[in-house]
Short mmCIF file of C-alpha atoms and ligand atoms in Angstrom, two decimals:
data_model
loop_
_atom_site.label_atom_id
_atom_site.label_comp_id
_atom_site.label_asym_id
_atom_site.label_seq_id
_atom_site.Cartn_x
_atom_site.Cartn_y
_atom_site.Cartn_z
CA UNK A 1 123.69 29.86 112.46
CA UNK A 2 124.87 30.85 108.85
CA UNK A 3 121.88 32.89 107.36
CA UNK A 4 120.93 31.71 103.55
CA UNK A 5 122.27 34.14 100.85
CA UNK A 6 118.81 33.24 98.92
CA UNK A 7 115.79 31.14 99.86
CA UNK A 8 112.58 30.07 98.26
CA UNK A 9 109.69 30.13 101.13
CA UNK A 10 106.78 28.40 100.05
CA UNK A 11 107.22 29.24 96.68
CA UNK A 12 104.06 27.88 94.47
CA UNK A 13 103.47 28.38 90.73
CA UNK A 14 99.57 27.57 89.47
CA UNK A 15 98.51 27.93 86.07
CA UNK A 16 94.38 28.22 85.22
CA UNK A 17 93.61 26.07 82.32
CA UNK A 18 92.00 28.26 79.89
CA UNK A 19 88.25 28.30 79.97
CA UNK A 20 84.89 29.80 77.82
CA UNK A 21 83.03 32.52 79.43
CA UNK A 22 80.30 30.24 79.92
CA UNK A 23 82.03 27.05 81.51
CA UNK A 24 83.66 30.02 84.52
CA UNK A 25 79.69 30.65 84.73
CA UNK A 26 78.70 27.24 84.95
CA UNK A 27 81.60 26.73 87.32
CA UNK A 28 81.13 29.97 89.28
CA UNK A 29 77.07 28.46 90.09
CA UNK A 30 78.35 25.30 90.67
CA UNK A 31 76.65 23.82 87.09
CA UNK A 32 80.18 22.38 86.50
CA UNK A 33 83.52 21.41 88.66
CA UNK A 34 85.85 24.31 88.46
CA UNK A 35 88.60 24.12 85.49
CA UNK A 36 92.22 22.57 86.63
CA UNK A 37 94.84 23.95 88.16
CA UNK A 38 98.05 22.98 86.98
CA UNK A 39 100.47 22.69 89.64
CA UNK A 40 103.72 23.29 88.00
CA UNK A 41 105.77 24.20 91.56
CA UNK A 42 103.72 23.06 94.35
CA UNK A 43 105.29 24.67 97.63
CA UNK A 44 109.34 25.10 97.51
CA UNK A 45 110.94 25.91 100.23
CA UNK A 46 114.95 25.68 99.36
CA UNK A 47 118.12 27.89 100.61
CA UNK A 48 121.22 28.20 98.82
CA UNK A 49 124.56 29.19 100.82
CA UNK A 50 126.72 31.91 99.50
CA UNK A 51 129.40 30.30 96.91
CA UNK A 52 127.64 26.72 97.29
CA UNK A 53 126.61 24.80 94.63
CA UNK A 54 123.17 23.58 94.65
CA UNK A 55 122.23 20.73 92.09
CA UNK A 56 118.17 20.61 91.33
CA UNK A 57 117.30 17.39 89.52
CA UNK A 58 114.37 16.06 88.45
CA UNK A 59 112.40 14.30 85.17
CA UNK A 60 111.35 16.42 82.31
CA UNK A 61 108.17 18.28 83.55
CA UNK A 62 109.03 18.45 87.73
CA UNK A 63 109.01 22.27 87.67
CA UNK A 64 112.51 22.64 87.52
CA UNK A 65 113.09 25.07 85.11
CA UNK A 66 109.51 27.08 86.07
CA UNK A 67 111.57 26.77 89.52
CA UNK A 68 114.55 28.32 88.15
CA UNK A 69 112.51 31.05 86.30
CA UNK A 70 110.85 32.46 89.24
CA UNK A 71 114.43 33.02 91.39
CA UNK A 72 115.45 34.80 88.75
CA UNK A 73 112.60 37.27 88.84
CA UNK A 74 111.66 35.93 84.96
CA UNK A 75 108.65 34.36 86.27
CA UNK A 76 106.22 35.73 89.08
CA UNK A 77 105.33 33.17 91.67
CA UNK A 78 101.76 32.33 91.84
CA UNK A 79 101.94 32.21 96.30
CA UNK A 80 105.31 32.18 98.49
CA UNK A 81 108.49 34.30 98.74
CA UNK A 82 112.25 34.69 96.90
CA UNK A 83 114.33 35.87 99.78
CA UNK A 84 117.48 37.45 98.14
CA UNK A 85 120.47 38.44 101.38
CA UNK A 86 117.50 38.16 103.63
CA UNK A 87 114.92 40.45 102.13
CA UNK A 88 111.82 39.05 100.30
CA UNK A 89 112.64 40.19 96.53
CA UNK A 90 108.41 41.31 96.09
CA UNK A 91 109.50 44.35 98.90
CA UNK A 92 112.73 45.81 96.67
CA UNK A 93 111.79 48.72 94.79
CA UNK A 94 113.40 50.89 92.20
CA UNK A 95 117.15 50.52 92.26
CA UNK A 96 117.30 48.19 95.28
CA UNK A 97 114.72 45.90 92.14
CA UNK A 98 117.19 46.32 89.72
CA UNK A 99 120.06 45.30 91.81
CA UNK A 100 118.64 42.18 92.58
CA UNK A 101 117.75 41.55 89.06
CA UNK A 102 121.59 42.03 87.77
CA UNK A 103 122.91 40.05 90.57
CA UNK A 104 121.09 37.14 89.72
CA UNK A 105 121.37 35.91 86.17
CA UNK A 106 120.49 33.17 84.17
CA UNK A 107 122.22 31.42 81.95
CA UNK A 108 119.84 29.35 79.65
CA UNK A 109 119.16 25.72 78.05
CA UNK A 110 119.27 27.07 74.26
CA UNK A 111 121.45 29.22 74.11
CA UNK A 112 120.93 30.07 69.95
CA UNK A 113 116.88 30.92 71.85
CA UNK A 114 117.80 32.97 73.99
CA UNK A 115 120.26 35.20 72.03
CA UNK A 116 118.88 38.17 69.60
CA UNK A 117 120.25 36.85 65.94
CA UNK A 118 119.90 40.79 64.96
CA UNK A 119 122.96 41.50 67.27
CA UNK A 120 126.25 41.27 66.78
CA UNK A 121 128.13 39.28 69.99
CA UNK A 122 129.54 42.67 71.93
CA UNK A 123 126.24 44.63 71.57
CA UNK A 124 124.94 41.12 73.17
CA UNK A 125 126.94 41.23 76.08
CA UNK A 126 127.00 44.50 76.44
CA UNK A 127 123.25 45.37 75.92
CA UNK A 128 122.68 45.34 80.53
CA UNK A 129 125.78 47.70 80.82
CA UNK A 130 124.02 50.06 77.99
CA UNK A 131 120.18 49.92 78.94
CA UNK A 132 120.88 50.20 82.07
CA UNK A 133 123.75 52.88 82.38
CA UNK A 134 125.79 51.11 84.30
CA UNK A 135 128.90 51.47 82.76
CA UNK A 136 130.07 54.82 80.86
CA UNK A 137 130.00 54.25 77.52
CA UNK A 138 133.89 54.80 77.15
CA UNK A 139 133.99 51.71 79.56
CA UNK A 140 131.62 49.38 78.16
CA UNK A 141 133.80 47.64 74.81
CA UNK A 142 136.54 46.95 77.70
CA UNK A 143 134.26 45.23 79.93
CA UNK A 144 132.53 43.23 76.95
CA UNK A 145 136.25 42.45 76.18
CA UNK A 146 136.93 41.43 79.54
CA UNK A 147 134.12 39.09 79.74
CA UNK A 148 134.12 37.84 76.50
CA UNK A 149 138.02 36.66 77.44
CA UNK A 150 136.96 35.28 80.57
CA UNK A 151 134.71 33.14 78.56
CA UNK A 152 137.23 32.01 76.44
CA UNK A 153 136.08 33.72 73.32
CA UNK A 154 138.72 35.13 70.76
CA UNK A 155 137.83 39.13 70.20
CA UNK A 156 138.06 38.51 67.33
CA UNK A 157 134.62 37.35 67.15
CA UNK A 158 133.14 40.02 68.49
CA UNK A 159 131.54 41.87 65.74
CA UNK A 160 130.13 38.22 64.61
CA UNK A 161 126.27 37.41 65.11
CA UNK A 162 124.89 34.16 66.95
CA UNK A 163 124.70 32.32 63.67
CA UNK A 164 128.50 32.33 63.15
CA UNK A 165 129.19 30.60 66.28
CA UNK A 166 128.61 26.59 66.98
CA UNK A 167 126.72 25.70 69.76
CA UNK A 168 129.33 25.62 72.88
CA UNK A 169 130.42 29.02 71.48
CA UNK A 170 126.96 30.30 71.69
CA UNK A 171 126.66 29.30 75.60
CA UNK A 172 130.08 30.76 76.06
CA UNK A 173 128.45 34.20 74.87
CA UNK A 174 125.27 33.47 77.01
CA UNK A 175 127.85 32.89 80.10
CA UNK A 176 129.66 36.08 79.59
CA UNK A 177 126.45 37.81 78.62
CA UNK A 178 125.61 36.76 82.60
CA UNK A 179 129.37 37.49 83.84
CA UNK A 180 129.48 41.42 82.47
CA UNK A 181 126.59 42.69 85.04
CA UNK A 182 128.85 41.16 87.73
CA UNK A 183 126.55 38.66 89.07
CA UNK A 184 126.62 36.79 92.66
CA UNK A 185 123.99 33.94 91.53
CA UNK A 186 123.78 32.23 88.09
CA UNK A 187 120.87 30.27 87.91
CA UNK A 188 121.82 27.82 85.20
CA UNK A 189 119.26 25.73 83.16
CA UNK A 190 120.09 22.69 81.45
CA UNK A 191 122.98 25.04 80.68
CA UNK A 192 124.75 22.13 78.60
CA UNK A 193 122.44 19.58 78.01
CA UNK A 194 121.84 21.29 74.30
CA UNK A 195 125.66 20.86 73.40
CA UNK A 196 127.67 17.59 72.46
CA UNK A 197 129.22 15.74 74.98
CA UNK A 198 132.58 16.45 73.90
CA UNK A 199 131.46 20.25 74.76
CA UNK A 200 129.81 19.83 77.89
CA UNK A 201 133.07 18.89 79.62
CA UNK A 202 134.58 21.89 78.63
CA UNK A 203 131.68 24.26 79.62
CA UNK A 204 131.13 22.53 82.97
CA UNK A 205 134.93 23.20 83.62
CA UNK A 206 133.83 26.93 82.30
CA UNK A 207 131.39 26.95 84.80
CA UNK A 208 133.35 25.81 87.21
CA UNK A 209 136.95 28.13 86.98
CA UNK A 210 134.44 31.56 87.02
CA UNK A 211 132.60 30.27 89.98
CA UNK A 212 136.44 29.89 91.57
CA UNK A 213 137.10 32.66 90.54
CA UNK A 214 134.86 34.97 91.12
CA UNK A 215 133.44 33.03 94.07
CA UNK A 216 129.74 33.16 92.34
CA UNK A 217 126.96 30.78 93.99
CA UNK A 218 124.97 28.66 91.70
CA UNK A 219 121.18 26.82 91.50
CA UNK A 220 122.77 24.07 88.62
CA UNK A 221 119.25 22.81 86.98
CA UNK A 222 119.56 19.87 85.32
CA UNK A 223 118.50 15.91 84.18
CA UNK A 224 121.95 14.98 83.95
CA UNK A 225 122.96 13.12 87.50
CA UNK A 226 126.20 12.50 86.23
CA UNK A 227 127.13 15.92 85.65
CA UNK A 228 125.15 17.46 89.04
CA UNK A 229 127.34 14.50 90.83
CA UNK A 230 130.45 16.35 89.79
CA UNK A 231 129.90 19.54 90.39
CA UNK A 232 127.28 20.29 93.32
CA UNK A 233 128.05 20.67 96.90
CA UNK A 234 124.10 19.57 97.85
CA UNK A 235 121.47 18.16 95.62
CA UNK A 236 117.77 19.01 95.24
CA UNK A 237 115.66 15.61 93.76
CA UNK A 238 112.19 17.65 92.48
CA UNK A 239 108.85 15.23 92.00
CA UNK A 240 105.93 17.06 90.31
CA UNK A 241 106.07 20.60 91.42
CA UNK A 242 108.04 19.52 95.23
CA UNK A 243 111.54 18.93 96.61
CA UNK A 244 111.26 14.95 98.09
CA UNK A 245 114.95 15.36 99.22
CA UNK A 246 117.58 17.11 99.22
CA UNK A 247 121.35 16.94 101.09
CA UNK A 248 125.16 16.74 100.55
CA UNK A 249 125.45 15.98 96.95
CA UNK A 250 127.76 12.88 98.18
CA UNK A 251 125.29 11.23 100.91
CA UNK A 252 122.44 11.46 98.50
CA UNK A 253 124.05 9.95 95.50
CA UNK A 254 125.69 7.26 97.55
CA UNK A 255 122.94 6.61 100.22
CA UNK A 256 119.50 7.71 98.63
CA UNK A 257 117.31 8.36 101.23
CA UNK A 258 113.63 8.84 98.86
CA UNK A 259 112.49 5.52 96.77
CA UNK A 260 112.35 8.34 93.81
CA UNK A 261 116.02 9.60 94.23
CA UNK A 262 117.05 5.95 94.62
CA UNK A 263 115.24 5.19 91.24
CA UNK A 264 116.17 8.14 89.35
CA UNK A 265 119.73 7.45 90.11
CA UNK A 266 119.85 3.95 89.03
CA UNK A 267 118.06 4.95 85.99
CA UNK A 268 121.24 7.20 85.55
CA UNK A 269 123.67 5.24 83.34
CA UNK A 270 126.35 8.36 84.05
CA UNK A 271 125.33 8.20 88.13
CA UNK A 272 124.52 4.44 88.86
CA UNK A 273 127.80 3.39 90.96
CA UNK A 274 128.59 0.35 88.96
CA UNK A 275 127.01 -0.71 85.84
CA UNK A 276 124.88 -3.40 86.95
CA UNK A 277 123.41 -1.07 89.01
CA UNK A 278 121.46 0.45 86.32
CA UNK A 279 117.87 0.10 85.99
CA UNK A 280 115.35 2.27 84.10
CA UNK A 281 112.55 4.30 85.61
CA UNK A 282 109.40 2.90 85.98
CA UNK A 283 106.14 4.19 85.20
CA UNK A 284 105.33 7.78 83.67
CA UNK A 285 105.47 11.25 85.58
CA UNK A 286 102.06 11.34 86.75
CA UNK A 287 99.79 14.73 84.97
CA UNK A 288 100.50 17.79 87.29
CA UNK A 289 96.80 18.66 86.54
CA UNK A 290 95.96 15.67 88.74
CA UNK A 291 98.48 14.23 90.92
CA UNK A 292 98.02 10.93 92.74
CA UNK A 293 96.31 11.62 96.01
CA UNK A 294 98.90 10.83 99.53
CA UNK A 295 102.34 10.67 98.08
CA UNK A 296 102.76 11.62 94.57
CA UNK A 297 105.05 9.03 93.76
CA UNK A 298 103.42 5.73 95.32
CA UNK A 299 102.00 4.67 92.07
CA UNK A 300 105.63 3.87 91.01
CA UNK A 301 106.93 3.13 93.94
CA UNK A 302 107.83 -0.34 95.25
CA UNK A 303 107.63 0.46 99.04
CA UNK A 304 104.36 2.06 98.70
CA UNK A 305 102.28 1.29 101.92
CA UNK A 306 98.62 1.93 102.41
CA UNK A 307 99.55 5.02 104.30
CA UNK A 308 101.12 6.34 101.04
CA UNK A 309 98.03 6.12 99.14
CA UNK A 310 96.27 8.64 101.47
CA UNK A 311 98.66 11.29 103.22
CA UNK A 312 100.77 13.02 101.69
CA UNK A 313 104.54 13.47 103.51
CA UNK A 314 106.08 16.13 104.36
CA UNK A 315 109.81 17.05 103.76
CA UNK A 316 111.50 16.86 107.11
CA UNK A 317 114.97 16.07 108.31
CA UNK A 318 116.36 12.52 108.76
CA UNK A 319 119.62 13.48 109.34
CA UNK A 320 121.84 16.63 109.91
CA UNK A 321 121.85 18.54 106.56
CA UNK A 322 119.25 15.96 105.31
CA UNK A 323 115.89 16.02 104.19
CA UNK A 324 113.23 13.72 102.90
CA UNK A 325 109.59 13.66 101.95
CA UNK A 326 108.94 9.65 102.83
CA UNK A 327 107.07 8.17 105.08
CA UNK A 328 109.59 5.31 105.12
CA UNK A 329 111.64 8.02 107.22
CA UNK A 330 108.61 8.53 110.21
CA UNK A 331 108.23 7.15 113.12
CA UNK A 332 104.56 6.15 112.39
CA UNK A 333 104.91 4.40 109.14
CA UNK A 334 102.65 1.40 109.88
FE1 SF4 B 1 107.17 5.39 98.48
FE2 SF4 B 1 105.44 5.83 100.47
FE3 SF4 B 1 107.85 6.96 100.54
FE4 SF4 B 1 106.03 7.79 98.80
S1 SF4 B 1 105.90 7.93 101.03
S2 SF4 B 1 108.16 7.40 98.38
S3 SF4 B 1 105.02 5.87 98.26
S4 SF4 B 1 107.39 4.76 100.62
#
């Protein structure tokens, strides 16, 4: 059996709503219920394959990007494990810690956020190589270089700041900012869906000649089903804070196994198989801070049976290299 090159093993991410001194006292003597939890990841277990392309998709406010965060190491997880080549990443320590941190990188939604408008571009991509000393320093303006032409930037930009760049040329600098540590995972966020569609073609194909060749493995995050369609090898379909399926990127698109996948994609105008296909989403993403009680998604969904209502399901195979979280897909779903 091929062993995952990274995993996420119950992987849950809480967050306390703030409260008063006195309302954790009431709460803490029983005076007054106890203040939410938001559940923004609820229990994740996923594995990515080395080189494979995994698409995570999901409506705005799933978890998917808190998801992406806490693979990277950006965000802690509140309970469960990132398993990075087969060790859990909370047991690396010191340089064994930092290796894992500059082998997985992110590469971010905004990319004009996420870059320092102090710097100029080659201090930008070169800022890991310096801070971390892992590059001489005769070394580092050639390996800036190197990226920066992998990216498809002209060197003579370099000395530029983000401001001087349009937006695809900004996520080319955020892409080679990622590249110069020599990464084996890029974690990508709604890496294009700031840019104009004319420019997302040309990143995506970006994304996809580095991962050729450097053979680099990739979590793809994003709302786009088009785009996750035409570049994943499996596909992850995230419902407040869970995965309901996930498979070959193919079977799920043509043959949607959850009532949510089958509803997202049709509500896909750039994923729906033929236009008359289409047909918007129903109903509103229900509030993480108090999701329906059985499955999450039976208030929108048309096969909801009484059984939905009360137990929740659990994500289990329906097919080889298929999963779903359905109770349409169990033997007992009277
Ligand atoms: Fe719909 Fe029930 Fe399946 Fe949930 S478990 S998706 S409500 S059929």
């Amino acid at each position: 059996m091929t062993v995952p090159f990274f995993e996420l093993r119950g992987v849950k991410k809480h967050f306390r709503s703030k409260s008063t001194f006195a309302q954790r006292l009431l709460a803490a003597t029983g005076q007054a219920p106890p203040p939410p939890v938001l559940r923004a990841v609820d229990g994740v277990d996923l594995s990515v394959m080395r080189g494979e392309v995994l698409g995570l998709v999901g409506e705005s406010g799933c978890g998917k990007s808190t998801l992406a965060r806490i693979a990277t190491g950006i965000s802690a997880a509140s309970a469960g494990d990132v398993v990075y080549d087969g060790r859990p990443v909370v047991q690396l320590r010191g340089k064994e810690r930092l290796d894992f941190l500059l082998k997985v990188q992110m590469v971010f939604q905004d990319p004009y956020a996420s870059l320092n408008p102090r710097m100029q571009v080659h201090r930008i991509v070169g800022e890991a190589l310096r801070v971390h000393r892992l590059l001489p320093k005769n070394e580092i303006d050639a390996a800036v270089d190197k990226a920066l032409t992998e990216v498809g930037l002209d060197l003579a930009y370099r000395n530029r700041y983000p401001h001087q760049f349009s937006g695809g040329q900004r996520q080319r600098i955020g892409i080679a900012r990622a590249l110069a540590v020599n990464p084996d995972f890029l974690v990508c966020d709604e890496p294009v869906s700031a840019l104009d569609v004319s420019i997302q073609a040309q990143v995506i194909n970006l994304f996809m000649d580095v991962r050729e060749r450097r053979g680099l493995t990739y979590l793809f995050v994003s709302h786009d089903l088009g785009i996750v369609r035409h570049i994943s090898d499996r596909v992850a379909i995230m419902y407040l804070g869970r995965i309901v399926e996930i498979g070959p990127a193919s079977a799920v698109f043509d043959k949607p196994a959850h009532p949510y996948s089958a509803a997202l994609i049709a509500a896909s105008p750039s994923a729906a198989r033929r236009k008359r296909d289409f047909q918007p989403l129903k109903g509103e993403l229900p509030s993480p801070l108090a999701p329906p009680t059985g499955c999450p998604f039976h208030p929108r969904c048309e096969h909801a049976m009484s059984k939905c209502r009360e137990v929740r399901p659990v994500l289990q195979e329906i097919a080889p290299g298929r999963s779903a979280a359905c109770h349409l897909h169990t033997s007992d779903n009277a």
